Short mmCIF file of C-alpha atoms and ligand atoms in Angstrom, two decimals:
data_model
loop_
_atom_site.label_atom_id
_atom_site.label_comp_id
_atom_site.label_asym_id
_atom_site.label_seq_id
_atom_site.Cartn_x
_atom_site.Cartn_y
_atom_site.Cartn_z
CA MET A 1391 96.00 64.37 91.90
CA ARG A 1392 96.66 62.84 95.28
CA ALA A 1393 97.89 65.30 97.89
CA LEU A 1394 98.00 65.66 101.64
CA ARG A 1395 96.20 68.94 102.16
CA LEU A 1396 95.83 71.08 105.23
CA ARG A 1397 92.26 72.27 105.10
CA GLU A 1398 89.25 73.05 107.22
CA VAL A 1399 86.52 70.47 107.63
CA ASN A 1400 83.54 71.19 109.92
CA GLY A 1401 85.38 74.12 111.46
CA LYS A 1402 88.48 72.09 112.27
CA VAL A 1403 91.78 72.52 110.40
CA GLY A 1404 93.63 69.27 109.77
CA LEU A 1405 95.54 67.17 107.26
CA HIS A 1406 93.50 65.26 104.71
CA LEU A 1407 94.70 62.85 102.05
CA ASP A 1408 92.73 63.90 98.99
CA SER A 1409 92.63 62.15 95.64
CA ASP A 1410 90.92 65.05 93.88
CA ALA A 1411 93.30 67.93 94.60
CA PRO A 1412 93.61 70.13 91.49
CA LEU A 1413 96.70 69.62 89.35
CA PRO A 1414 98.87 72.76 89.73
CA GLU A 1415 99.13 74.93 86.62
CA PRO A 1416 102.66 76.28 86.21
CA ARG A 1417 102.97 80.02 85.60
CA PRO A 1418 105.11 81.16 82.64
CA ASP A 1419 108.29 81.16 84.78
CA GLU A 1420 107.54 77.81 86.46
CA VAL A 1421 107.73 74.12 85.69
CA LEU A 1422 105.45 71.33 86.82
CA LEU A 1423 107.28 68.58 88.67
CA LYS A 1424 106.25 65.01 89.25
CA VAL A 1425 107.37 64.71 92.87
CA ARG A 1426 109.72 61.78 93.38
CA ALA A 1427 110.77 62.66 96.94
CA CYS A 1428 109.98 65.25 99.59
CA GLY A 1429 111.60 65.71 103.00
CA LEU A 1430 109.73 66.28 106.25
CA ASN A 1431 110.77 69.29 108.30
CA GLN A 1432 109.97 70.95 111.61
CA VAL A 1433 108.38 73.84 109.70
CA ASP A 1434 105.71 71.44 108.41
CA LEU A 1435 104.66 70.88 112.03
CA LEU A 1436 104.52 74.65 112.67
CA THR A 1437 102.37 75.06 109.56
CA ARG A 1438 100.08 72.18 110.56
CA ASP A 1439 99.66 73.64 114.04
CA GLY A 1440 99.04 77.23 112.89
CA GLN A 1441 102.26 78.46 114.50
CA THR A 1442 103.85 80.19 111.52
CA PRO A 1443 104.28 83.96 112.02
CA ALA A 1444 101.84 84.73 109.20
CA ALA A 1445 98.69 82.71 108.58
CA ILE A 1446 98.93 80.25 105.69
CA PRO A 1447 95.99 80.40 103.25
CA LEU A 1448 94.05 77.13 103.12
CA PRO A 1449 93.90 74.66 101.56
CA HIS A 1450 97.67 74.25 101.74
CA ILE A 1451 100.14 71.53 100.73
CA SER A 1452 103.33 71.43 102.83
CA GLY A 1453 106.72 70.01 101.88
CA THR A 1454 109.79 72.22 101.33
CA GLU A 1455 112.41 69.68 100.21
CA VAL A 1456 111.52 68.42 96.76
CA ALA A 1457 113.21 66.43 94.03
CA GLY A 1458 111.33 65.31 90.95
CA ASP A 1459 111.02 65.14 87.19
CA ILE A 1460 109.93 68.01 84.95
CA VAL A 1461 106.67 67.07 83.21
CA GLU A 1462 105.53 70.49 81.95
CA ILE A 1463 107.38 73.73 81.21
CA GLY A 1464 106.04 77.29 81.50
CA SER A 1465 106.05 79.42 78.35
CA ALA A 1466 108.87 81.73 79.55
CA VAL A 1467 111.19 79.00 80.85
CA THR A 1468 114.41 78.23 78.99
CA GLY A 1469 117.21 75.77 79.72
CA TRP A 1470 115.12 72.89 81.00
CA GLN A 1471 113.52 69.95 79.25
CA ILE A 1472 110.67 67.56 79.95
CA GLY A 1473 112.12 64.60 81.84
CA ASP A 1474 114.95 66.51 83.54
CA ALA A 1475 115.51 65.32 87.13
CA VAL A 1476 115.85 68.34 89.42
CA VAL A 1477 116.04 69.55 93.02
CA VAL A 1478 114.24 72.70 94.19
CA ASP A 1479 116.12 75.39 96.14
CA PRO A 1480 113.28 76.25 98.52
CA ILE A 1481 114.40 79.75 99.52
CA LEU A 1482 112.54 81.89 97.00
CA HIS A 1483 113.99 85.33 96.34
CA CYS A 1484 113.24 88.28 94.05
CA GLY A 1485 116.75 88.77 92.68
CA GLU A 1486 116.33 92.54 92.69
CA CYS A 1487 116.20 93.92 96.24
CA SER A 1488 119.26 95.29 98.06
CA PHE A 1489 119.84 91.97 99.85
CA CYS A 1490 119.53 89.85 96.72
CA GLN A 1491 121.99 92.15 94.94
CA THR A 1492 124.67 91.44 97.55
CA GLY A 1493 124.02 87.69 97.49
CA ASP A 1494 122.09 87.63 100.76
CA THR A 1495 119.15 85.98 99.03
CA ASN A 1496 117.92 84.45 102.29
CA MET A 1497 117.26 88.01 103.53
CA CYS A 1498 115.24 88.96 100.42
CA LEU A 1499 112.67 91.63 101.21
CA LYS A 1500 110.15 89.66 99.16
CA GLY A 1501 111.51 86.26 100.22
CA ARG A 1502 109.25 83.27 100.65
CA VAL A 1503 109.81 79.63 101.47
CA PHE A 1504 108.69 77.02 98.96
CA GLY A 1505 106.26 74.62 100.61
CA VAL A 1506 105.40 77.12 103.33
CA GLN A 1507 104.23 80.26 101.54
CA THR A 1508 103.60 78.23 98.39
CA ASP A 1509 102.27 74.72 97.96
CA GLY A 1510 104.97 72.08 98.35
CA GLY A 1511 105.78 68.45 97.79
CA TYR A 1512 103.28 66.48 99.86
CA ALA A 1513 101.59 65.74 96.54
CA GLU A 1514 102.01 63.88 93.27
CA TYR A 1515 102.80 67.13 91.44
CA VAL A 1516 103.99 70.61 92.36
CA ALA A 1517 104.73 73.79 90.42
CA ALA A 1518 108.14 75.36 91.10
CA PRO A 1519 109.95 78.45 89.77
CA ALA A 1520 112.45 77.38 87.10
CA LYS A 1521 115.16 79.68 88.47
CA GLN A 1522 115.11 77.75 91.76
CA LEU A 1523 116.04 74.42 90.14
CA ILE A 1524 119.34 72.62 89.86
CA PRO A 1525 119.92 69.26 88.17
CA LYS A 1526 119.65 66.38 90.62
CA PRO A 1527 123.21 65.16 91.28
CA ILE A 1528 123.66 61.89 89.40
CA ASN A 1529 125.14 59.98 92.33
CA LEU A 1530 122.24 60.85 94.66
CA SER A 1531 118.81 59.23 94.63
CA TYR A 1532 115.78 61.52 94.49
CA ALA A 1533 115.28 60.98 98.22
CA GLU A 1534 118.93 61.69 99.03
CA ALA A 1535 118.97 64.85 96.94
CA ALA A 1536 115.69 66.15 98.34
CA SER A 1537 116.75 65.37 101.90
CA MET A 1538 119.57 67.93 101.58
CA ALA A 1539 117.54 70.82 100.18
CA VAL A 1540 116.80 72.56 103.48
CA THR A 1541 119.01 70.83 106.01
CA GLY A 1542 122.23 70.98 104.00
CA PRO A 1543 122.27 74.66 103.06
CA THR A 1544 120.90 75.67 106.48
CA ALA A 1545 123.71 73.88 108.31
CA TYR A 1546 126.27 75.22 105.83
CA HIS A 1547 125.04 78.81 106.22
CA MET A 1548 125.18 78.53 110.02
CA LEU A 1549 128.68 77.10 110.22
CA HIS A 1550 130.48 78.79 107.35
CA ARG A 1551 128.70 82.05 106.48
CA ARG A 1552 127.55 83.08 109.95
CA ALA A 1553 129.90 81.47 112.46
CA GLY A 1554 133.12 81.38 110.43
CA LEU A 1555 133.98 77.78 111.39
CA ARG A 1556 137.74 77.24 111.50
CA GLU A 1557 139.97 74.19 111.40
CA GLY A 1558 140.99 72.91 114.82
CA GLU A 1559 138.04 74.35 116.73
CA ASP A 1560 135.89 72.43 119.19
CA VAL A 1561 132.28 72.54 118.02
CA LEU A 1562 129.25 71.41 119.99
CA VAL A 1563 126.53 70.06 117.69
CA ILE A 1564 123.24 69.97 119.55
CA ALA A 1565 120.85 67.14 118.59
CA ALA A 1566 123.12 65.41 116.12
CA GLY A 1567 120.35 63.06 115.00
CA SER A 1568 118.13 65.81 113.60
CA GLY A 1569 118.10 66.54 109.90
CA ILE A 1570 120.45 69.50 110.21
CA GLY A 1571 122.44 67.88 113.02
CA VAL A 1572 123.44 65.02 110.73
CA ILE A 1573 124.76 67.45 108.12
CA GLY A 1574 126.21 69.76 110.79
CA CYS A 1575 128.37 66.96 112.25
CA GLN A 1576 129.72 66.10 108.81
CA LEU A 1577 130.47 69.72 107.85
CA VAL A 1578 132.33 70.31 111.13
CA ALA A 1579 134.42 67.18 110.66
CA LEU A 1580 135.05 68.07 107.01
CA ALA A 1581 136.41 71.45 108.09
CA GLY A 1582 138.96 69.74 110.32
CA ALA A 1583 137.25 70.78 113.55
CA ARG A 1584 136.45 68.53 116.51
CA VAL A 1585 132.81 67.40 116.82
CA ILE A 1586 131.21 67.10 120.23
CA ALA A 1587 127.69 65.87 119.51
CA THR A 1588 124.65 65.56 121.74
CA ALA A 1589 121.73 63.18 121.36
CA GLY A 1590 118.99 61.85 123.59
CA SER A 1591 119.61 58.10 123.69
CA ALA A 1592 122.44 55.59 123.75
CA ALA A 1593 121.51 54.35 120.29
CA LYS A 1594 121.59 57.86 118.85
CA LEU A 1595 124.94 58.55 120.52
CA GLU A 1596 126.37 55.51 118.73
CA GLN A 1597 124.92 56.76 115.44
CA ALA A 1598 126.50 60.18 116.06
CA LYS A 1599 129.90 58.52 116.49
CA ALA A 1600 129.39 56.72 113.20
CA LEU A 1601 128.78 60.12 111.58
CA GLY A 1602 132.17 61.32 112.72
CA ALA A 1603 131.53 62.77 116.19
CA ASP A 1604 134.75 62.71 118.23
CA PHE A 1605 132.84 62.85 121.51
CA VAL A 1606 129.19 62.32 122.39
CA VAL A 1607 127.10 63.53 125.31
CA ASN A 1608 123.52 62.64 126.25
CA HIS A 1609 121.65 65.94 126.49
CA GLY A 1610 119.18 64.18 128.79
CA ASP A 1611 121.83 64.11 131.53
CA ALA A 1612 121.40 66.89 134.08
CA ASP A 1613 125.11 67.77 133.84
CA TRP A 1614 125.44 67.47 130.06
CA ALA A 1615 126.92 70.95 129.63
CA ASP A 1616 129.52 70.26 132.33
CA GLN A 1617 130.41 67.05 130.50
CA VAL A 1618 131.06 69.12 127.37
CA ARG A 1619 133.30 71.51 129.32
CA ARG A 1620 135.25 68.58 130.77
CA ILE A 1621 135.85 67.19 127.26
CA THR A 1622 137.49 70.51 126.38
CA GLY A 1623 139.63 70.47 129.53
CA GLY A 1624 137.34 72.97 131.24
CA ARG A 1625 137.73 75.71 128.61
CA GLY A 1626 134.43 75.18 126.77
CA VAL A 1627 133.76 74.90 123.04
CA HIS A 1628 134.62 77.56 120.48
CA LEU A 1629 131.31 77.23 118.71
CA VAL A 1630 127.83 75.87 119.49
CA PHE A 1631 125.53 74.74 116.67
CA GLU A 1632 122.05 75.38 118.15
CA HIS A 1633 118.62 74.77 116.72
CA VAL A 1634 116.63 73.35 119.63
CA GLY A 1635 116.06 76.55 121.62
CA GLU A 1636 114.60 76.76 125.09
CA ALA A 1637 115.39 73.17 126.18
CA THR A 1638 119.12 73.40 125.50
CA TRP A 1639 119.83 77.15 125.40
CA ASN A 1640 121.32 77.69 128.86
CA GLY A 1641 123.33 74.48 128.67
CA SER A 1642 124.67 75.54 125.29
CA LEU A 1643 125.81 78.89 126.70
CA HIS A 1644 127.31 77.17 129.74
CA ALA A 1645 129.34 74.92 127.44
CA LEU A 1646 130.67 77.90 125.46
CA ALA A 1647 134.25 79.10 125.98
CA ARG A 1648 135.22 82.71 126.55
CA LYS A 1649 135.00 84.55 123.21
CA GLY A 1650 132.91 81.64 121.89
CA ARG A 1651 130.16 81.89 119.26
CA LEU A 1652 126.72 80.36 119.40
CA VAL A 1653 124.86 80.15 116.11
CA THR A 1654 121.17 79.27 116.03
CA CYS A 1655 118.63 78.65 113.28
CA GLY A 1656 115.62 77.52 115.25
CA GLY A 1657 113.90 76.81 118.52
CA HIS A 1658 111.29 74.11 118.16
CA SER A 1659 111.42 73.36 121.91
CA GLY A 1660 110.46 76.98 122.58
CA PHE A 1661 111.48 80.44 121.32
CA SER A 1662 111.64 82.29 124.64
CA VAL A 1663 114.82 81.97 126.68
CA ASN A 1664 116.26 83.63 129.78
CA MET A 1665 119.85 84.71 129.56
CA ASN A 1666 122.35 85.95 132.06
CA LEU A 1667 123.73 89.09 130.42
CA TRP A 1668 126.64 89.14 132.87
CA HIS A 1669 127.96 85.96 131.30
CA LEU A 1670 127.34 87.30 127.81
CA PHE A 1671 129.53 90.37 128.19
CA VAL A 1672 132.12 89.11 130.67
CA LYS A 1673 132.87 86.11 128.44
CA GLU A 1674 132.50 88.13 125.22
CA HIS A 1675 130.10 85.58 123.76
CA SER A 1676 128.73 86.15 120.27
CA ILE A 1677 125.18 84.98 119.59
CA LEU A 1678 124.45 84.68 115.90
CA GLY A 1679 121.07 84.23 114.26
CA SER A 1680 120.97 82.28 111.04
CA PHE A 1681 118.04 81.98 108.66
CA ALA A 1682 117.84 79.25 106.03
CA ALA A 1683 120.53 79.75 103.38
CA THR A 1684 121.56 81.77 100.37
CA ARG A 1685 121.48 80.54 96.81
CA GLN A 1686 125.26 80.17 96.94
CA ASP A 1687 125.04 78.04 100.11
CA PHE A 1688 122.57 75.78 98.31
CA LEU A 1689 124.92 75.39 95.34
CA ASP A 1690 127.98 74.85 97.54
CA VAL A 1691 126.45 72.19 99.77
CA MET A 1692 124.83 70.33 96.88
CA LYS A 1693 128.26 70.20 95.25
CA LEU A 1694 129.71 68.69 98.44
CA ALA A 1695 126.95 66.07 98.42
CA ALA A 1696 127.39 65.41 94.69
CA ASP A 1697 131.12 64.88 95.31
CA GLY A 1698 130.41 62.50 98.20
CA ALA A 1699 132.13 64.77 100.75
CA ILE A 1700 128.96 64.74 102.86
CA LYS A 1701 126.33 62.04 102.82
CA PRO A 1702 122.57 62.30 103.23
CA LEU A 1703 121.17 60.04 105.94
CA ILE A 1704 117.65 58.79 105.43
CA GLN A 1705 115.86 56.85 108.14
CA GLN A 1706 112.70 55.96 106.27
CA VAL A 1707 110.67 56.72 103.16
CA PHE A 1708 106.88 56.88 103.46
CA PRO A 1709 104.03 56.95 100.94
CA LEU A 1710 101.72 59.99 101.06
CA ASP A 1711 99.44 57.99 103.36
CA GLY A 1712 102.27 57.72 105.88
CA ILE A 1713 102.96 61.42 106.45
CA VAL A 1714 100.83 61.70 109.57
CA GLU A 1715 102.71 58.74 111.08
CA ALA A 1716 106.02 60.23 109.95
CA GLN A 1717 105.22 63.62 111.48
CA ALA A 1718 104.47 61.87 114.77
CA LEU A 1719 107.94 60.29 114.68
CA LEU A 1720 109.47 63.71 114.02
CA GLU A 1721 107.53 65.19 116.92
CA LYS A 1722 108.70 62.44 119.28
CA ARG A 1723 112.26 62.90 117.98
CA ALA A 1724 112.27 59.18 117.16
CA VAL A 1725 114.42 60.01 114.16
CA PHE A 1726 118.07 59.88 113.26
CA GLY A 1727 118.49 61.55 109.90
CA LYS A 1728 115.65 62.33 107.56
CA LEU A 1729 112.12 61.12 107.04
CA MET A 1730 111.04 61.32 103.42
CA VAL A 1731 107.88 60.99 101.39
CA ASP A 1732 107.72 59.38 97.96
CA PRO A 1733 104.30 60.12 96.44
CA THR A 1734 104.86 57.44 93.78
CA LEU A 1735 104.78 54.76 96.47
CA THR A 1736 101.57 52.99 97.29
CA PRO A 1737 101.13 52.10 100.97
CA ASP A 1738 102.09 48.49 100.27
CA SER A 1739 105.30 49.37 98.44
CA ALA A 1740 106.69 51.72 101.11
CA ASP A 1741 110.29 50.83 101.71
CA VAL A 1742 112.87 51.37 104.39
CA GLU A 1743 116.22 52.60 103.11
ZN1 ZN B 1371 115.20 90.10 96.96
#
């Protein structure tokens, strides 16, 4: 099959578009999917650059957000049929450990991420555990459904499970144009809270308004955090939705009101930050880590998308040959919404949605 594989050639690890990658063989509890759409994520860049906490065995196929059609079914799988259109919940969990038993499946002691610690969807076919599947919502395209698989549940887990988002709050959404920022803005607005969104260009600020942001601030401005405070009459926001890390961390804390919460799920601009502990305790700030999402978050957010309460936003769909170009766009943050791959596209048929 065709696949974009991370592998070593002449001592150098890089991405290679191969036409002779072996077709995955599903285990008894897995199905084989014909990949119809796969989302690009920051974690793919970490994997490519060897920056994941544990080394990834090579060759490796990235791609965590997958929607596709079942073409083969493992011997122990029940409840699914050849031809079913499905979405993969990428947070793999054992179902048995103390965390899984209380529903905290994202904290599973044996947890893995599909497309990071397994092969993923940068390929024509991928094997996936049957218990991780849900039917693709009928009103969403494959690309729309796949685009939500990581970003949607991650944003939902941050705002609702970790930060306890409440109606009427002021919420600062950092980098509204990112995959999770787009969903974050919509979830905040849906909860009846006020969205103050940041982005890095005038065009993106306009797009953030169209998503439902009540106020927008350019996080390239030196005084962006002061601008946020002024919007709230000097009090600061109740909640900051963080995922950028080093580049925005101190501004995010500066924009936070007394007794405010900051919830973070990432730090692709850098994981090491300096903090003034005086401000932390005097203002009674709460800093909340958030990792991926539970199974229930996945189900809840997919239901919201299926009902049309939140809408996926796709900037562009690429063929497999276009992933390197797409990753470069992601790296340059030249994206508002999601970049997707459709392995059924040939280079000439690639389309912009
Ligand atoms: Zn577990």
